[in-house]
Short mmCIF file of C-alpha atoms in Angstrom, two decimals:
data_model
loop_
_atom_site.label_atom_id
_atom_site.label_comp_id
_atom_site.label_asym_id
_atom_site.label_seq_id
_atom_site.Cartn_x
_atom_site.Cartn_y
_atom_site.Cartn_z
CA MET A 1 -1.90 33.07 15.39
CA LYS A 2 -1.19 32.64 11.67
CA ASN A 3 2.57 32.95 12.04
CA ALA A 4 3.89 32.09 15.50
CA ASN A 5 7.06 33.91 16.48
CA TRP A 6 10.11 32.40 18.15
CA ASP A 7 8.91 33.42 21.64
CA THR A 8 5.90 31.14 21.24
CA TYR A 9 7.99 28.20 20.08
CA GLU A 10 10.40 28.80 22.96
CA LEU A 11 7.44 28.58 25.36
CA PHE A 12 6.42 25.35 23.65
CA LEU A 13 9.91 23.97 24.40
CA HIS A 14 9.66 25.03 28.05
CA VAL A 15 6.30 23.30 28.49
CA ALA A 16 7.55 20.13 26.79
CA ARG A 17 10.79 20.01 28.77
CA HIS A 18 9.25 20.76 32.15
CA GLY A 19 6.13 18.68 31.66
CA GLY A 20 3.60 21.43 32.32
CA LEU A 21 2.72 25.07 32.78
CA SER A 22 4.19 25.59 36.25
CA GLY A 23 7.67 24.50 35.25
CA ALA A 24 7.51 26.61 32.09
CA ALA A 25 6.35 29.59 34.16
CA GLY A 26 9.36 29.20 36.44
CA VAL A 27 11.85 29.60 33.58
CA SER A 28 9.94 32.06 31.40
CA GLY A 29 8.61 34.50 34.00
CA LEU A 30 5.09 34.33 32.50
CA SER A 31 2.05 33.13 34.41
CA PRO A 32 0.76 29.56 33.87
CA ALA A 33 -2.53 31.00 32.58
CA THR A 34 -0.73 33.08 29.93
CA ILE A 35 1.38 30.12 28.82
CA GLY A 36 -1.67 27.86 28.69
CA ARG A 37 -3.45 30.36 26.46
CA ARG A 38 -0.40 30.64 24.18
CA MET A 39 -0.23 26.85 23.82
CA LEU A 40 -3.93 26.67 22.91
CA GLU A 41 -3.37 29.36 20.27
CA LEU A 42 -0.39 27.42 18.91
CA GLU A 43 -2.44 24.23 18.71
CA ASN A 44 -5.25 26.09 16.96
CA SER A 45 -2.79 27.49 14.43
CA PHE A 46 -1.73 23.92 13.54
CA GLY A 47 -5.24 22.53 13.74
CA ARG A 48 -4.14 19.57 15.83
CA PRO A 49 -3.41 18.79 19.52
CA LEU A 50 0.23 19.06 20.61
CA PHE A 51 -0.22 18.03 24.24
CA VAL A 52 -2.13 15.48 26.27
CA ARG A 53 -3.26 17.38 29.36
CA SER A 54 -3.77 15.66 32.72
CA ARG A 55 -3.71 16.48 36.42
CA THR A 56 -0.03 15.52 36.51
CA GLY A 57 1.02 17.82 33.68
CA TYR A 58 1.45 18.09 29.91
CA ARG A 59 2.72 15.25 27.70
CA LEU A 60 3.51 15.62 24.00
CA THR A 61 1.25 13.92 21.47
CA SER A 62 2.87 12.24 18.46
CA GLU A 63 2.27 15.44 16.50
CA GLY A 64 3.73 17.48 19.36
CA ALA A 65 6.85 15.27 19.40
CA LEU A 66 7.38 15.91 15.67
CA LEU A 67 7.06 19.66 16.23
CA PHE A 68 9.39 19.43 19.25
CA ASN A 69 12.17 17.98 17.05
CA GLN A 70 11.66 20.72 14.48
CA VAL A 71 11.74 23.45 17.11
CA LEU A 72 14.94 21.97 18.57
CA GLU A 73 16.57 22.65 15.19
CA MET A 74 15.31 26.24 15.35
CA GLU A 75 16.73 26.59 18.84
CA GLY A 76 20.06 25.22 17.73
CA ALA A 77 20.22 27.73 14.87
CA ALA A 78 19.27 30.57 17.19
CA ARG A 79 21.99 29.61 19.66
CA ARG A 80 24.62 29.34 16.93
CA ILE A 81 23.73 32.84 15.79
CA GLU A 82 23.90 34.11 19.37
CA THR A 83 27.30 32.44 19.87
CA PHE A 84 28.57 34.07 16.67
CA ARG A 85 27.35 37.44 17.95
CA GLN A 86 28.97 36.92 21.35
CA GLU A 87 32.29 35.90 19.81
CA GLU A 88 32.33 39.16 17.91
CA GLY A 89 31.34 41.16 20.97
CA GLY A 90 33.42 39.41 23.60
CA SER A 91 32.01 36.99 26.18
CA THR A 92 30.63 33.62 25.01
CA LEU A 93 28.49 31.05 26.80
CA VAL A 94 29.39 27.39 27.35
CA ARG A 95 26.42 25.20 28.34
CA ILE A 96 27.08 22.02 30.31
CA SER A 97 24.36 19.41 30.83
CA CYS A 98 24.79 16.89 33.64
CA GLY A 99 22.99 15.01 36.36
CA THR A 100 22.18 16.23 39.85
CA TRP A 101 25.26 14.96 41.66
CA LEU A 102 27.83 15.80 39.03
CA ALA A 103 26.43 19.34 39.00
CA TRP A 104 26.83 19.39 42.78
CA TRP A 105 30.44 18.26 42.44
CA ILE A 106 31.22 20.69 39.61
CA SER A 107 29.82 23.53 41.70
CA ARG A 108 32.24 22.64 44.50
CA ASN A 109 35.13 22.69 42.01
CA ILE A 110 34.02 25.51 39.72
CA SER A 111 37.30 27.40 40.07
CA ALA A 112 39.02 24.56 38.23
CA LEU A 113 36.78 25.13 35.19
CA GLN A 114 36.58 28.91 35.06
CA THR A 115 39.08 31.59 36.10
CA ASP A 116 38.83 35.36 36.51
CA THR A 117 40.62 35.89 33.22
CA ASP A 118 38.36 33.69 31.08
CA ASN A 119 36.20 35.44 28.51
CA PHE A 120 33.32 32.97 28.67
CA ARG A 121 30.36 32.28 30.94
CA LEU A 122 29.16 28.86 32.12
CA ASP A 123 25.60 27.58 32.24
CA LEU A 124 24.75 24.33 34.04
CA PHE A 125 21.66 22.48 32.79
CA ILE A 126 20.85 20.05 35.61
CA ALA A 127 18.61 17.09 34.84
CA GLU A 128 18.62 13.32 35.02
CA ARG A 129 17.52 13.11 31.39
CA ARG A 130 20.11 13.71 28.71
CA ALA A 131 20.13 16.97 26.77
CA SER A 132 20.26 17.00 22.98
CA LEU A 133 23.69 18.06 21.80
CA ALA A 134 22.71 17.31 18.23
CA HIS A 135 20.48 20.40 18.31
CA ARG A 136 22.86 22.43 20.49
CA GLU A 137 20.61 22.27 23.54
CA SER A 138 23.95 22.06 25.35
CA ASP A 139 27.60 22.37 24.29
CA ILE A 140 29.01 19.71 26.60
CA GLY A 141 27.12 16.77 28.03
CA ILE A 142 28.20 14.31 30.74
CA ARG A 143 26.63 10.90 30.16
CA ALA A 144 26.68 7.41 31.63
CA PHE A 145 27.11 5.78 28.22
CA GLU A 146 29.01 6.32 24.99
CA PRO A 147 26.96 8.34 22.48
CA GLU A 148 25.43 6.59 19.49
CA GLU A 149 24.82 9.77 17.49
CA THR A 150 27.26 10.02 14.60
CA ASN A 151 27.61 13.80 14.82
CA LEU A 152 28.87 13.75 18.41
CA ALA A 153 32.43 13.46 19.67
CA SER A 154 33.11 11.81 23.02
CA GLN A 155 35.83 11.50 25.61
CA ARG A 156 35.95 8.81 28.28
CA LEU A 157 36.18 10.28 31.79
CA GLY A 158 36.44 7.10 33.87
CA GLU A 159 34.37 4.85 36.12
CA VAL A 160 31.62 5.90 38.55
CA ALA A 161 30.74 3.67 41.52
CA TYR A 162 27.68 3.64 43.80
CA ALA A 163 26.93 2.35 47.28
CA ALA A 164 24.24 2.56 49.94
CA TYR A 165 24.92 5.11 52.71
CA ARG A 166 23.57 5.89 56.16
CA ALA A 167 24.42 8.47 58.82
CA ARG A 168 27.28 7.41 61.11
CA ASP A 169 25.08 8.41 64.03
CA PRO A 170 21.72 7.26 62.66
CA GLY A 171 19.66 8.55 65.59
CA ARG A 172 16.15 7.20 65.35
CA THR A 173 16.86 5.01 62.32
CA THR A 174 16.45 1.31 63.03
CA GLY A 175 17.17 -1.50 60.59
CA LEU A 176 17.46 -0.80 56.89
CA ARG A 177 14.81 1.85 56.33
CA TRP A 178 15.24 3.27 52.83
CA VAL A 179 14.72 6.69 51.29
CA ALA A 180 14.34 7.02 47.54
CA VAL A 181 13.30 9.21 44.65
CA ALA A 182 9.66 8.59 43.73
CA GLU A 183 9.34 5.74 41.24
CA ASP A 184 7.97 7.88 38.39
CA GLU A 185 11.00 10.19 38.74
CA ALA A 186 13.56 7.38 39.06
CA ILE A 187 15.15 7.70 35.62
CA SER A 188 18.69 6.54 36.37
CA ALA A 189 19.66 3.00 37.40
CA TYR A 190 20.84 4.05 40.87
CA LEU A 191 17.50 5.80 41.49
CA ARG A 192 15.57 2.66 40.48
CA TYR A 193 17.67 0.40 42.69
CA PRO A 194 15.69 0.86 45.96
CA HIS A 195 12.40 0.24 44.12
CA GLU A 196 13.79 -2.93 42.56
CA HIS A 197 15.56 -4.36 45.63
CA ALA A 198 14.00 -2.83 48.76
CA ALA A 199 10.55 -1.50 47.78
CA ALA A 200 8.86 -2.72 50.95
CA LYS A 201 11.41 -0.90 53.14
CA ILE A 202 11.12 2.56 51.55
CA VAL A 203 9.80 4.96 54.18
CA VAL A 204 10.36 8.35 52.51
CA THR A 205 10.26 9.37 48.84
CA VAL A 206 11.16 12.70 47.25
CA ASN A 207 10.94 13.99 43.69
CA ARG A 208 14.54 15.19 43.40
CA PRO A 209 17.80 13.25 44.01
CA ARG A 210 19.39 16.24 45.72
CA SER A 211 17.30 15.62 48.86
CA LEU A 212 18.49 12.04 49.37
CA ARG A 213 21.74 13.04 51.08
CA ASP A 214 19.94 15.44 53.42
CA LEU A 215 17.41 12.78 54.38
CA VAL A 216 20.19 10.31 55.17
CA LEU A 217 22.02 12.90 57.28
CA GLY A 218 18.75 13.61 59.07
CA GLY A 219 18.46 9.96 60.09
CA ALA A 220 15.55 9.06 57.83
CA GLY A 221 17.21 5.93 56.45
CA VAL A 222 19.56 4.52 53.84
CA ALA A 223 19.97 5.81 50.26
CA VAL A 224 22.01 4.88 47.21
CA LEU A 225 24.46 7.65 46.31
CA PRO A 226 27.42 7.99 43.96
CA CYS A 227 30.62 7.21 45.87
CA PHE A 228 32.07 10.58 44.87
CA VAL A 229 29.29 12.12 46.96
CA GLY A 230 29.00 9.72 49.90
CA ASP A 231 32.71 9.09 50.37
CA GLN A 232 33.50 12.80 50.71
CA ASP A 233 31.24 13.21 53.73
CA VAL A 234 32.66 11.92 57.00
CA ARG A 235 29.16 12.03 58.46
CA LEU A 236 28.15 9.16 56.14
CA GLU A 237 29.21 5.52 56.04
CA ARG A 238 28.63 2.79 53.54
CA VAL A 239 26.11 0.05 54.19
CA GLY A 240 27.91 -2.94 52.77
CA GLU A 241 30.17 -2.83 49.74
CA GLU A 242 29.90 -1.04 46.42
CA ILE A 243 26.89 -2.09 44.33
CA PRO A 244 28.68 -3.58 41.28
CA SER A 245 25.64 -3.62 38.99
CA LEU A 246 25.42 0.18 39.15
CA ARG A 247 29.03 0.91 38.15
CA HIS A 248 29.28 2.61 34.78
CA THR A 249 31.67 4.53 32.56
CA GLN A 250 31.28 8.29 32.39
CA TRP A 251 31.58 10.12 29.06
CA MET A 252 31.96 13.75 28.08
CA VAL A 253 30.14 14.48 24.82
CA MET A 254 30.38 17.42 22.41
CA ASN A 255 28.91 18.31 19.04
CA ASN A 256 31.45 17.49 16.34
CA ASP A 257 31.06 20.88 14.69
CA ASP A 258 31.62 22.85 17.92
CA ARG A 259 34.24 20.87 19.82
CA HIS A 260 37.14 22.92 18.42
CA ARG A 261 35.66 26.23 19.57
CA HIS A 262 38.24 27.73 21.89
CA ASP A 263 35.92 28.21 24.89
CA ILE A 264 34.42 24.72 24.62
CA ARG A 265 37.84 23.13 24.14
CA THR A 266 39.13 24.97 27.20
CA VAL A 267 36.29 23.72 29.41
CA VAL A 268 36.58 20.18 28.03
CA ASP A 269 40.31 20.03 28.76
CA ARG A 270 39.86 21.41 32.27
CA MET A 271 36.94 19.08 33.03
CA SER A 272 38.92 16.07 31.84
CA ALA A 273 41.94 17.02 33.97
CA LEU A 274 39.75 17.68 37.03
CA VAL A 275 37.98 14.30 36.83
CA ARG A 276 41.26 12.46 36.23
CA ARG A 277 42.69 14.01 39.41
CA HIS A 278 39.76 12.55 41.33
CA ALA A 279 39.50 9.22 39.47
CA ASP A 280 39.80 7.14 42.68
CA LEU A 281 37.01 9.10 44.33
CA PHE A 282 34.65 8.54 41.38
CA ALA A 283 35.59 4.87 41.21
CA GLY A 284 34.79 4.32 44.88
CA ARG A 285 38.37 3.71 46.02
CA ARG A 286 38.45 6.53 48.63
CA PRO A 287 35.88 5.81 51.40
CA ALA A 288 35.68 8.53 54.01
CA ASP A 289 37.78 8.13 57.15
CA PRO A 290 35.62 8.84 60.26
CA ARG A 291 38.73 9.92 62.18
#
């Protein structure tokens, strides 16, 4: 592989982002064996290892991390070219990166962001880690902190509150049995909270936050959830008050060069208006009424 093509570098990004061959296979449609062979060929072409391989997956070496940053720039250029082509041909794509629960909430309110007459498509990139807007990995990012990157524009969306929740009819649950995301997947502060404050009482762990609500509803125990999730479900009730240490400001972030694009500006304005209409819910001031 003297001159790797873009398809190979795109596979490299998939492996790096998903931490292994199985995740990359899920988004690329290729088999893990094929992707593994392509990554070996790529490493051979550079004459240096790009990944540390283990039973738990693939992790970038220092050389691999340098290449990852370079390939992100390639991806950004490719996406800008594709956007230019789409603008000429009609429909464009607006990519939104956000966490698990905000994606859940956006999905329930998607008609407020996109109408039948809009000439753009939406793509939700759902992950607890932040996407790189600097390299156009996404067009709009929702973050729990104000961006430090100088080439990004930001807009404050408001406060987000968290609390512990249990089922109103807990069934077999006794005491404060906790459910949590596995510690090595607990990236966000609210996901780390049970491990830091109730580790001995955790009885079920999962690898994705989306399952926490279902486990609580099933009577498995107590979980920390954003108030805009827990307070909308009359089947759930808070255990105690809001957890003040987890409250944070939510920011919408865009690349400075792209934020005036008509489709991006439209989604940004609609997202801002939508969140403002539900500011009390996000801030934990609207607990569910069991009646």
